[in-house]
Coordinates of C-alpha atoms and ligand atoms in Angstrom, one line a residue:
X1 CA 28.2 -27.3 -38.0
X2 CA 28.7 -28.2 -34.4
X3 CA 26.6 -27.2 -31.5
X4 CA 29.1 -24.8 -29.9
X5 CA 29.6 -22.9 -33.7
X6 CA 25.7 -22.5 -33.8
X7 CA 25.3 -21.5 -30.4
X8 CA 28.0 -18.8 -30.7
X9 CA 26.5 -17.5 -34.1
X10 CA 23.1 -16.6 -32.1
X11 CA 22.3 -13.0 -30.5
X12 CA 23.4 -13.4 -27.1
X13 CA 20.5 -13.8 -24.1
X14 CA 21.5 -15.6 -20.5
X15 CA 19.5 -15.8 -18.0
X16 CA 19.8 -15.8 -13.9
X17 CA 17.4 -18.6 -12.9
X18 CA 17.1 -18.7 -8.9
X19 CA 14.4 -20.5 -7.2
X20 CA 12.7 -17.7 -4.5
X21 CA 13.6 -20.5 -1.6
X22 CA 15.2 -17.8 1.1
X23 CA 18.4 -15.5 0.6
X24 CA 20.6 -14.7 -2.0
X25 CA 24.1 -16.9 -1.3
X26 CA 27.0 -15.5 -2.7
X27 CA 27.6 -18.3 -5.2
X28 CA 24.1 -17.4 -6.5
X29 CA 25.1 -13.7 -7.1
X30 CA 28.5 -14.8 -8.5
X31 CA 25.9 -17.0 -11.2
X32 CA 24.1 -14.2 -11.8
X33 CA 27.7 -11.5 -12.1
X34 CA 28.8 -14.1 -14.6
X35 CA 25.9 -14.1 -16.7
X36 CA 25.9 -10.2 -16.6
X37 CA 29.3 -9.8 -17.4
X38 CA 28.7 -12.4 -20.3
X39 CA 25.5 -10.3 -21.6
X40 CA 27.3 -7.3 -21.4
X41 CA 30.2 -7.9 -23.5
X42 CA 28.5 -9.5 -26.2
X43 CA 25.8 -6.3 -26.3
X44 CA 23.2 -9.1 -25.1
X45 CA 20.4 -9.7 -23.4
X46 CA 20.4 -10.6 -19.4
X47 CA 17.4 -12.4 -18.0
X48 CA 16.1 -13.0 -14.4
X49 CA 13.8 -15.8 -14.6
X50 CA 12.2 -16.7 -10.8
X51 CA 12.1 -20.8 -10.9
X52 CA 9.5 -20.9 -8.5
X53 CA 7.3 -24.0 -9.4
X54 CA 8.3 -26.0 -6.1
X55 CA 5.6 -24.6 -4.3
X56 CA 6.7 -26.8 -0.7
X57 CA 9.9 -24.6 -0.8
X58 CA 8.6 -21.2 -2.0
X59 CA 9.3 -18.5 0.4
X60 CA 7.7 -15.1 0.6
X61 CA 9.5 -12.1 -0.2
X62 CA 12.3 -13.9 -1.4
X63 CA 11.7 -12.7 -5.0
X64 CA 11.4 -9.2 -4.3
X65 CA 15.0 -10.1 -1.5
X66 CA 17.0 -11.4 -5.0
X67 CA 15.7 -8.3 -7.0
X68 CA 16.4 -5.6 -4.8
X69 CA 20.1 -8.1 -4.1
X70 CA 21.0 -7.6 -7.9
X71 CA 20.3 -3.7 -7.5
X72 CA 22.6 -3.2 -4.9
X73 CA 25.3 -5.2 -6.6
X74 CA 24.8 -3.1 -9.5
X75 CA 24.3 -6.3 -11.9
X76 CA 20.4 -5.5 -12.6
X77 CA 18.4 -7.5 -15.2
X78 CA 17.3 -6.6 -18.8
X79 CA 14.3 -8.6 -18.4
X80 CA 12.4 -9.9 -15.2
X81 CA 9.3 -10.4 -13.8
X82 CA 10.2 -6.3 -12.6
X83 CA 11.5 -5.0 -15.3
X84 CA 9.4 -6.7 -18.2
X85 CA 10.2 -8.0 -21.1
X86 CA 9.1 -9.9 -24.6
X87 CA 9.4 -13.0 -23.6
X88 CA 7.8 -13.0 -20.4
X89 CA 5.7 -14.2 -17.8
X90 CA 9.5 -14.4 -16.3
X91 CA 8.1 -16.1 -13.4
X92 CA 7.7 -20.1 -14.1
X93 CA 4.6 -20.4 -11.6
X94 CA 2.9 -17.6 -14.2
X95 CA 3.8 -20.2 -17.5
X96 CA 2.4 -23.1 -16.1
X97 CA -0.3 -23.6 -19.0
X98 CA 3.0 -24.1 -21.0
X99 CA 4.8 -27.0 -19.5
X100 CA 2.2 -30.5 -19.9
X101 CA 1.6 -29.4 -23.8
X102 CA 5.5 -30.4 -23.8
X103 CA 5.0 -33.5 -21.6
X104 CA 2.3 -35.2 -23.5
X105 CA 3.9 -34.7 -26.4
X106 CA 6.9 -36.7 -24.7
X107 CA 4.3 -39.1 -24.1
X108 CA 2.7 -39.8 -27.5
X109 CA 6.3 -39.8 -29.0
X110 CA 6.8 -42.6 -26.6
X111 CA 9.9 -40.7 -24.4
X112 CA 7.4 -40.1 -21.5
X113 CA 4.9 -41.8 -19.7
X114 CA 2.2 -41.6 -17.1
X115 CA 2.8 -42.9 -13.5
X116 CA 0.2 -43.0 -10.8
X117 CA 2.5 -44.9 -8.2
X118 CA 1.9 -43.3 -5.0
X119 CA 4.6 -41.9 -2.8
X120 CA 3.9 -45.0 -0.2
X121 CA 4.0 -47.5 -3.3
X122 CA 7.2 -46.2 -4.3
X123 CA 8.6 -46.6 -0.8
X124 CA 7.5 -50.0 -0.9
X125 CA 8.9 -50.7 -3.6
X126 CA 12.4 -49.3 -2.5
X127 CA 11.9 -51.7 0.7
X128 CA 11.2 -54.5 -1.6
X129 CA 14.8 -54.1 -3.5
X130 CA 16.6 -53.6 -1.0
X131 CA 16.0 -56.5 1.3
X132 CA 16.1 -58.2 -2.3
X133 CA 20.3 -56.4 -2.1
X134 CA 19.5 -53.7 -4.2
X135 CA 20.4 -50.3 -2.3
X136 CA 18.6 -47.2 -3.4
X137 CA 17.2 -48.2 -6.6
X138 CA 15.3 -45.4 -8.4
X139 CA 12.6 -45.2 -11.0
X140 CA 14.6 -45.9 -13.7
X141 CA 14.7 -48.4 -16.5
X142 CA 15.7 -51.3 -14.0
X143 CA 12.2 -50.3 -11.8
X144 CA 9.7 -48.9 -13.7
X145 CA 8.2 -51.8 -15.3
X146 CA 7.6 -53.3 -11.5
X147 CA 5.9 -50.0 -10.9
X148 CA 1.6 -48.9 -12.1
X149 CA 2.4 -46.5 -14.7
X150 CA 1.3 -46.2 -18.7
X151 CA 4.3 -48.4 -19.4
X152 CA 3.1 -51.3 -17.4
X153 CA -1.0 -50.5 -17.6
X154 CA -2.9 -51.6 -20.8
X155 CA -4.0 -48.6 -22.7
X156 CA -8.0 -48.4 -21.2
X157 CA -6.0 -48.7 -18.0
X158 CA -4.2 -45.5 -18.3
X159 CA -7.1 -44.0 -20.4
X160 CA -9.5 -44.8 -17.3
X161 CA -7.3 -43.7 -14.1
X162 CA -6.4 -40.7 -16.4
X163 CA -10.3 -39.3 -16.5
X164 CA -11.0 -40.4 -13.2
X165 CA -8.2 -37.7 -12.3
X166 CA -6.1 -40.4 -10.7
X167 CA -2.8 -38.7 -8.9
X168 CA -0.1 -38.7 -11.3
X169 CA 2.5 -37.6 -12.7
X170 CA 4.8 -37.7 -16.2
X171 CA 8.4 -39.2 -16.2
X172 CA 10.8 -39.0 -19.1
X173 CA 11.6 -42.2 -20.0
X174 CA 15.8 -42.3 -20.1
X175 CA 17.1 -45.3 -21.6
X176 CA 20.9 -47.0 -20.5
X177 CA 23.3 -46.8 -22.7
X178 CA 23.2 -43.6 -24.5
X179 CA 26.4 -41.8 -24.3
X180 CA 25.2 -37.9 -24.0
X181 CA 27.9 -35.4 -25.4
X182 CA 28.2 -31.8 -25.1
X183 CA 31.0 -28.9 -25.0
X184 CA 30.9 -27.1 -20.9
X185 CA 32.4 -23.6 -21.8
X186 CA 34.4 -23.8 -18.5
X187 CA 35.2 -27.7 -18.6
X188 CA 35.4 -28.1 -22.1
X189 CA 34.0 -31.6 -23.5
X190 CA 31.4 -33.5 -21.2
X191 CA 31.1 -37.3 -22.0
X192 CA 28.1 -38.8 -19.9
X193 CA 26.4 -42.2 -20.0
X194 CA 22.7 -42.4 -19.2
X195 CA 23.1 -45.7 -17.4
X196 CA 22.8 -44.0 -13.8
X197 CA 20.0 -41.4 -15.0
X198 CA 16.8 -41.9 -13.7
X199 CA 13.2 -41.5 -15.2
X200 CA 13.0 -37.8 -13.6
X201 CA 9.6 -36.9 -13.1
X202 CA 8.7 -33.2 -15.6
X203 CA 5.6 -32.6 -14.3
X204 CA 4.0 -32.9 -10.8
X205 CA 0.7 -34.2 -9.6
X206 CA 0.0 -30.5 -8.9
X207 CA 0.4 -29.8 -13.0
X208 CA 3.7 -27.7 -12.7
X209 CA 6.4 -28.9 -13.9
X210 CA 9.4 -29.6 -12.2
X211 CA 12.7 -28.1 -12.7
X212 CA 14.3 -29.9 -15.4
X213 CA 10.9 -29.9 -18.0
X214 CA 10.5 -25.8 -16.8
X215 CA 14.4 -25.3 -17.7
X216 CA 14.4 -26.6 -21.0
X217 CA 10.9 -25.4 -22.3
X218 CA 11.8 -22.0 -21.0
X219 CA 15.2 -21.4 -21.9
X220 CA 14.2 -22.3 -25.8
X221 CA 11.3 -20.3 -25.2
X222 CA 13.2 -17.5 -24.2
X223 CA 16.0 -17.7 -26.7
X224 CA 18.2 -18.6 -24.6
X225 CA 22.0 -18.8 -26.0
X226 CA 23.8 -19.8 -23.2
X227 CA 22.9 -21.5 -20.1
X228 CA 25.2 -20.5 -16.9
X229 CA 25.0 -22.5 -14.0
X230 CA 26.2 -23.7 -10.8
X231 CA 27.9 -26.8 -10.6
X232 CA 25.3 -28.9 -8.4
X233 CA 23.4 -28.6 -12.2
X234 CA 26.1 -30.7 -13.9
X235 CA 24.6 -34.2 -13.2
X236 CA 21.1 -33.0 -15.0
X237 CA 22.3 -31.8 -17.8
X238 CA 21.6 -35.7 -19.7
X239 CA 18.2 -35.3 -19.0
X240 CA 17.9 -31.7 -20.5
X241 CA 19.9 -32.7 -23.3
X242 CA 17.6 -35.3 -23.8
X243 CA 14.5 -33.5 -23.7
X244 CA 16.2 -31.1 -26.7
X245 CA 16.3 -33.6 -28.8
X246 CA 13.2 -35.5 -27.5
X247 CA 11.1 -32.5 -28.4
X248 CA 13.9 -31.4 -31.8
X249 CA 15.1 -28.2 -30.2
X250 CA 18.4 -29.7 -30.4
X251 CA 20.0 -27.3 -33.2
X252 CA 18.4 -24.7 -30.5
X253 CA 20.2 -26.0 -27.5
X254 CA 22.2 -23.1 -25.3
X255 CA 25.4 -23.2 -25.0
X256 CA 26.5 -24.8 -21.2
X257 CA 28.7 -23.5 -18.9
X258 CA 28.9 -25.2 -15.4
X259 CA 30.2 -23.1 -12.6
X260 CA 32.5 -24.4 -10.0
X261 CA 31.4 -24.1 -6.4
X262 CA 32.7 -21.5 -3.8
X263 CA 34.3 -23.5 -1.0
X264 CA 34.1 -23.3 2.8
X265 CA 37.2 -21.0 4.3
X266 CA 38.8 -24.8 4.6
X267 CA 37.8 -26.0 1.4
X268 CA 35.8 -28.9 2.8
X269 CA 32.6 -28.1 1.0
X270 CA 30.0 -26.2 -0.5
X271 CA 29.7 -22.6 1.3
X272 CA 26.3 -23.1 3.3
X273 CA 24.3 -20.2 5.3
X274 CA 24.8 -22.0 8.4
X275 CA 29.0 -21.3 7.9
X276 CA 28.6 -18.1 7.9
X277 CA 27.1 -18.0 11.0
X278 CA 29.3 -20.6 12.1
X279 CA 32.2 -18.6 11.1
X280 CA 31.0 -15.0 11.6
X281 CA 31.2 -13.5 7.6
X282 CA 28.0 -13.1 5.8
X283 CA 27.4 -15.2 3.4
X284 CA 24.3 -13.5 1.8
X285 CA 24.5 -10.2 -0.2
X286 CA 21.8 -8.7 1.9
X287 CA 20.2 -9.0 5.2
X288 CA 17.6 -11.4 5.2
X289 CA 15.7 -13.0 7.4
X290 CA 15.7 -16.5 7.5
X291 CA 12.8 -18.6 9.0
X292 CA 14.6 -20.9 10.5
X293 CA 18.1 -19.5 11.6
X294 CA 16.8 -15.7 11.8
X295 CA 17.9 -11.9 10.7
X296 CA 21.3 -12.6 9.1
X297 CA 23.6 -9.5 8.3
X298 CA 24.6 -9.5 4.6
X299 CA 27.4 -7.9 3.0
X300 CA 25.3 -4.6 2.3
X301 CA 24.8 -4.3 6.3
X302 CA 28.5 -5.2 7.3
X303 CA 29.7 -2.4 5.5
X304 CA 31.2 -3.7 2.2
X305 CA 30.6 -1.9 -1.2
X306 CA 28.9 -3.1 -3.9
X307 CA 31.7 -2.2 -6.3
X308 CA 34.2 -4.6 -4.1
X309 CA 31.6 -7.1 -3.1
X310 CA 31.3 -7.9 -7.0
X311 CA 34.8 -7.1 -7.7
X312 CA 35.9 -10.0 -5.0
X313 CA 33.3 -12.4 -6.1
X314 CA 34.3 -12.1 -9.7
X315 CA 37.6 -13.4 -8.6
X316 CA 36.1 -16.2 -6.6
X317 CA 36.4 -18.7 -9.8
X318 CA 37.9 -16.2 -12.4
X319 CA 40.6 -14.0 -13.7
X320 CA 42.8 -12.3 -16.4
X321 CA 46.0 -14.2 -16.3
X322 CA 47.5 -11.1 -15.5
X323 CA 47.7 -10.4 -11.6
X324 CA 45.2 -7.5 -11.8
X325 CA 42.6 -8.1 -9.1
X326 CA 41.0 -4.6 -8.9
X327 CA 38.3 -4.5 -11.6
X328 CA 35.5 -2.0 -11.7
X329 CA 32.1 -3.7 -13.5
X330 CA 32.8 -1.9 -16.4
X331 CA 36.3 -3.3 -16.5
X332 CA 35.4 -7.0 -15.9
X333 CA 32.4 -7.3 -18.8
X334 CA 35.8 -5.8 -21.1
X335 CA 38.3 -8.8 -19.3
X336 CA 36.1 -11.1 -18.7
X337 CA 36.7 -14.2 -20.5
X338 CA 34.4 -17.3 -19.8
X339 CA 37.1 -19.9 -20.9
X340 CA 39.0 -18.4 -18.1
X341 CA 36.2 -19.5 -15.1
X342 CA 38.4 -22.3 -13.2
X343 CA 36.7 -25.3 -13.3
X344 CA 38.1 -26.1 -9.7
X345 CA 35.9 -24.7 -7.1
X346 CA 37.3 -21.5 -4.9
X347 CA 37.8 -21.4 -1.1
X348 CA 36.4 -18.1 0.2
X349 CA 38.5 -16.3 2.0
X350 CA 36.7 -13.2 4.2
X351 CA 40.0 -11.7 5.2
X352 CA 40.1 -11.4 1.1
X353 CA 37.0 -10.2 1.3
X354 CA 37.5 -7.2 3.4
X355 CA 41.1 -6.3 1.5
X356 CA 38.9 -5.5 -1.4
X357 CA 36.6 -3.5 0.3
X358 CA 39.6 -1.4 1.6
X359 CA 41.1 -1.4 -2.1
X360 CA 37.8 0.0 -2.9
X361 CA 37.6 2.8 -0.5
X362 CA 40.7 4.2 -1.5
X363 CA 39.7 3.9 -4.8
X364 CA 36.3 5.7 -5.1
X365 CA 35.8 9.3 -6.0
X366 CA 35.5 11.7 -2.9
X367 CA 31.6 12.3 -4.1
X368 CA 31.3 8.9 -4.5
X369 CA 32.2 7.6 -1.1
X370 CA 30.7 10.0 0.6
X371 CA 27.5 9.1 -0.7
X372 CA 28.4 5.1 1.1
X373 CA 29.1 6.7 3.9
X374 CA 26.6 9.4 4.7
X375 CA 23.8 6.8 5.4
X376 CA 26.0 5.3 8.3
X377 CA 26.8 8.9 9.4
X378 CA 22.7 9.5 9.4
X379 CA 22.1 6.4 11.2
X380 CA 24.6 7.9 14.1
X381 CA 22.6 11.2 14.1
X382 CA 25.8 12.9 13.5
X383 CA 25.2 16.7 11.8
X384 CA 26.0 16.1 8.5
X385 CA 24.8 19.9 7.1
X386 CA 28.2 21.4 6.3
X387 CA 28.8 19.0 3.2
X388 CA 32.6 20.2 2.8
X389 CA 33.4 19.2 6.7
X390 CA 31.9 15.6 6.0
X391 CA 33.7 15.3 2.9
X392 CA 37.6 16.7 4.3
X393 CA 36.7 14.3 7.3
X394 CA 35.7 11.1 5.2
X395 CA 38.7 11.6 2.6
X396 CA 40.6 12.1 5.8
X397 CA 39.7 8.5 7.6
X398 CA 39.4 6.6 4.6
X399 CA 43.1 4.8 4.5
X400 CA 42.1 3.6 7.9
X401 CA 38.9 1.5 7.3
X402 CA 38.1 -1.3 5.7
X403 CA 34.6 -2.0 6.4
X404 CA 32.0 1.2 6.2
X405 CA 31.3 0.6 9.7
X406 CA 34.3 1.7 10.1
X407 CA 34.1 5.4 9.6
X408 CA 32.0 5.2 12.4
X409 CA 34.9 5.0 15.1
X410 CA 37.5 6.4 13.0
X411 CA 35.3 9.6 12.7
X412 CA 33.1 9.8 15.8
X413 CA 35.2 12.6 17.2
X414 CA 35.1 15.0 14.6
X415 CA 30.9 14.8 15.5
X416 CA 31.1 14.7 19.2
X417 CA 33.3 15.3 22.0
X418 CA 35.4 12.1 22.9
X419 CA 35.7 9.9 26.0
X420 CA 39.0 11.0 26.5
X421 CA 41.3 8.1 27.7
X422 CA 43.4 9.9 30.5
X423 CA 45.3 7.0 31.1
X424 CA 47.4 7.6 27.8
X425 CA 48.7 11.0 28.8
X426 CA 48.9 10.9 32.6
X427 CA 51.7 8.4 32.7
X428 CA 54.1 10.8 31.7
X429 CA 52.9 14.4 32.4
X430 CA 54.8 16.9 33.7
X431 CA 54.4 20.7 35.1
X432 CA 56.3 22.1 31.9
X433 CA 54.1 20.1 29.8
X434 CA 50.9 22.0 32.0
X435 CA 53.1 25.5 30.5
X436 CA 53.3 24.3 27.0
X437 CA 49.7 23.7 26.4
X438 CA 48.6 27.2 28.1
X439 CA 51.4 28.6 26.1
X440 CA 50.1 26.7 23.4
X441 CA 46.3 28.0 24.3
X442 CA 47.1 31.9 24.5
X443 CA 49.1 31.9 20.9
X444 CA 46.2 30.1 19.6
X445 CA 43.8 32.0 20.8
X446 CA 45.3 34.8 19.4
X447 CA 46.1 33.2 16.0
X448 CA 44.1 35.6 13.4
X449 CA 44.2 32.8 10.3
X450 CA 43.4 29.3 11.8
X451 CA 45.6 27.1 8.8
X452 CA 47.5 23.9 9.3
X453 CA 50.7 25.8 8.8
X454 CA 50.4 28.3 11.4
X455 CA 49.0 25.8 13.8
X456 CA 52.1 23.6 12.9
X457 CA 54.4 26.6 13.4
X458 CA 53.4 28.0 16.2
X459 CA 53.3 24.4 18.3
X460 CA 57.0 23.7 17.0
X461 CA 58.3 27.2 18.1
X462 CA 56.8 27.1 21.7
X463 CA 57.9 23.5 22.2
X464 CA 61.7 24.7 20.9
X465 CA 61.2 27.6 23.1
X466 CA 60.5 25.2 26.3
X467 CA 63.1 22.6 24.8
X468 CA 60.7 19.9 24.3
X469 CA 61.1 17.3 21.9
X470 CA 57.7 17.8 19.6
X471 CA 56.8 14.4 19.5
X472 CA 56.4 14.1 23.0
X473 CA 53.8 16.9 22.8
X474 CA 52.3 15.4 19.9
X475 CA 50.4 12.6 21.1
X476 CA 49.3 14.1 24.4
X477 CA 46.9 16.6 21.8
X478 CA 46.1 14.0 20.2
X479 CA 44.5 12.0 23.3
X480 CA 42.8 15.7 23.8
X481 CA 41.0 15.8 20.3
X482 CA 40.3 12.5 19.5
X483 CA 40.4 10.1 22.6
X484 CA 43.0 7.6 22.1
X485 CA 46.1 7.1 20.3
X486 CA 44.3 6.9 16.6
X487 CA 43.3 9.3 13.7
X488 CA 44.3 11.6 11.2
X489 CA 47.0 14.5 11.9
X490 CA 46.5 16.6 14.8
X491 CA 46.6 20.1 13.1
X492 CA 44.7 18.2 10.2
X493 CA 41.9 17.7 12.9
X494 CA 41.9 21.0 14.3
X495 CA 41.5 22.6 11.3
X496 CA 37.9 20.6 10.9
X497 CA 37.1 20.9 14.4
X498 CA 37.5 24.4 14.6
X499 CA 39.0 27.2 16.6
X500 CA 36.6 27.2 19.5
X501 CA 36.1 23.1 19.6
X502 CA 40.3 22.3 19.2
X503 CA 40.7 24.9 22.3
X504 CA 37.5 23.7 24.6
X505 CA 39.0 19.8 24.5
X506 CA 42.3 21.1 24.9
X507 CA 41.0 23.3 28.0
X508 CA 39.1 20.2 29.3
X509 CA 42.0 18.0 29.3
X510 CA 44.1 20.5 31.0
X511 CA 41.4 20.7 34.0
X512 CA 41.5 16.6 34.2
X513 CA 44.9 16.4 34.8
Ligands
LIG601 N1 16.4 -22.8 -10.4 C1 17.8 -23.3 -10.5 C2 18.5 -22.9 -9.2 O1 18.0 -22.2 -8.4 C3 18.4 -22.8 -11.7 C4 19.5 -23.7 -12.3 C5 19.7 -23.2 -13.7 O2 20.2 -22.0 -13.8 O3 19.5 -23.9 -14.7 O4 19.7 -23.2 -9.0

């Protein structure tokens, strides 16, 4: 039975590994939508483990940042170090006693050893070969038997520097020459030689273990079935296979899937935090602040949904084959195929971006939106107590924003008198156009039922009455309720504004001229 046939057979569990090193980048989110999608449709299980055993790179708060990031986007774990679980800690610094059980065993099977080189030795060394023409050699099986490690030591050597608590550290032991198959679930069969892997080091001076010993002993811990990564993982995945069948987990191994990477706009490159800033998109899913570069805006505070801001990453690296670009979450764990994820990385695209958004906000439910929206409304200190008026007035922007900042200019005047721009009506005003609108004033006053028809009516008679074409009528009330030359209809607007607020602007316009 191959690999692939056993890994399919077993109950579905992924996991979302991120390393807590500063904010969550979209390509990290995408990992984790991926994974969530995958869980979902196979009735599985979706873990968050926090790969946070690089101590020099931990940052705090970033665990809580990718937790609370996952929330928002609606794509929230089964297990984590919040939520629990039965196969927890689900933090790797809370495992440590774990990992050197599995590296000494490497050890006495002979596929690891002990090296107490120190960092300065090891520089020396690279000094060494290259004057000697060999550019960046690493600790591999052409170095390590020039180097002070259990290889190159006699036995009481080791033994001795080992209980006088010498520095040190364990390195898998790789040798050239093995050809390392597996089947990638997005790039189909991966051929690699182990003549360019180096003797990675599993476990640190410091006792934890580095990435690739903590990856392998937790994913088989944690019943992994299928391991979802980003690209940049792709050259590592010898030395895990390795270590499978170095410690005969091997008929346990997850199935792999390597992720391509999202692009710059240009498609010269990995997406980096700095290009957004560079570029002026977000690039994280959430604000965060970052120690060296500062509070960055993230999707969340631009305005975007969560529902589009998963629904447009999805697409970054995936789709159905059949146009359809729209999916809701529930939608994509039914579509969602992960034969289809390109193997070709994806330039990101924010104009893209915010088209989804707007697809999005014409899409949602009334009740729905308004409960985006409301926050930004609150933030304004606009009233928000007459529920139905918010609602009419959000339904009635909606076509016109993109963003959920955006409601915010497009609505402002329903909540407070406009900055009227003068300019746009005094051009081409005229002394009949003065009669019309106190015309206009008196029948309105008058006007028992306040309805968009009779408001409609009424302005059409009077204007035929005066023999003025409408539309040059129109736009002057316009400037009057709302400001400028934007917005909804005008007798839509003065229905929400109200009897007494449509006639006041009107009447203040009127004494401006
Ligand atoms: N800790 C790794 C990262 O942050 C996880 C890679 C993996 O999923 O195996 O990218």
């Amino acid at each position: 039975m191959d690999e692939f046939y056993l890994c399919a057979m077993r109950r579905v569990r992924v996991r979302f590994a991120p390393s807590p090193t500063g904010g969550l980048h979209l390509g990290g989110v995408r990992t984790a939508l991926y994974n969530y999608l995958f869980a979902h449709q196979h009735g599985g299980d979706f873990v968050l483990r926090v790969e946070d055993t690089d101590r020099t790179r931990f940052v705090e708060g970033a665990e809580q940042y990718i937790i609370d990031c996952l929330k928002w986007a609606g794509i929230s774990p089964d297990e984590s170090p919040a939520h629990g679980g039965s196969y927890g800690p689900y933090k790797q610094s809370e495992r440590k006693e774990l990992y050197r059980q599995y590296a000494e065993r490497l050890v006495i099977d002979g596929h690891a050893y002990y090296a107490f080189d120190t960092p300065e030795e090891i520089e020396a060394l690279r000094e060494r070969l290259k004057s000697d023409g060999k550019e960046n050699l690493q600790y591999g099986h052409q170095s390590r038997m020039l180097m002070k490690n259990s290889l190159t030591l006699t036995e009481a050597q080791t033994q001795e520097l080992l209980k006088s608590n010498t520095p040190h550290v364990i390195r898998i032991k790789v040798e050239p020459g093995i050809n390392i198959k597996f089947t990638d679930l997005v790039r189909g069969e991966i051929l690699m030689s182990t003549d360019t892997v180096d003797d990675k080091v599993l476990l640190k001076a410091d006792g934890m273990p580095t990435y690739h010993l903590a990856v392998v002993v937790d994913d088989h811990q944690m019943q992994i079935s299928h391991a979802f990564r980003g690209e940049e993982w792709l050259p590592s995945a010898p030395v895990h296979v390795l270590l499978y069948q170095y410690l005969g987990w091997e008929s346990e191994m997850p199935c792999w899937a390597h992720f391509p990477l999202i692009l710059k706009p240009d498609g010269n490159g990995k997406l980096s935090k700095r290009d957004g800033q560079r570029l002026g998109f977000p690039v994280f899913a959430m604000e965060w602040n970052d120690p060296n570069l500062g509070l960055i805006a993230g999707f969340k505070e631009l305005g975007f949904l969560p529902q589009a801001f998963i629904n447009m990453l999805a697409m970054l690296g995936w789709n159905d084959g059949s146009g359809k670009e729209i999916f809701s979450l529930g939608e994509m764990v039914d579509a969602f195929r992960i034969d289809r994820v390109h193997s070709h990385g994806a330039k990101f695209d924010f104009e893209k971006a915010k088209w989804f958004n707007h697809e999005w906000i014409m899409k949602l439910e009334a009740d729905e939106l308004v409960s985006y929206v409301l926050p930004w409304y609150e933030r304004e200190g606009y009233d928000i107590s007459d529920k139905d008026v918010v609602k009419n007035v959000i339904t009635m922007v909606k076509d016109r924003c993109t963003l959920l900042s955006d409601f915010i200019p497009q609505s402002s005047f329903f909540f407070r008198k406009p900055e009227v721009q003068m300019e746009l009506i005094n051009g081409k005003w005229n002394e009949k156009k003065t009669a019309f609108f106190k015309t206009l004033i008196e029948k309105w006053i008058a006007m028992d039922a306040w309805t968009h028809e009779g408001l409609e009516h009424s302005f059409k008679a009077i204007a035929s009455e005066m023999e003025i074409k409408p539309g040059e009528l129109l736009l002057p009330l316009r400037v009057m309720l709302v400001g400028g030359k934007f917005g909804p209809g005008v007798f839509d607007i003065s229905i929400i504004l109200g009897k007494k607020e449509t006639l006041e602007r009107i009447q203040a316009a009127l004494g401006m001229l």
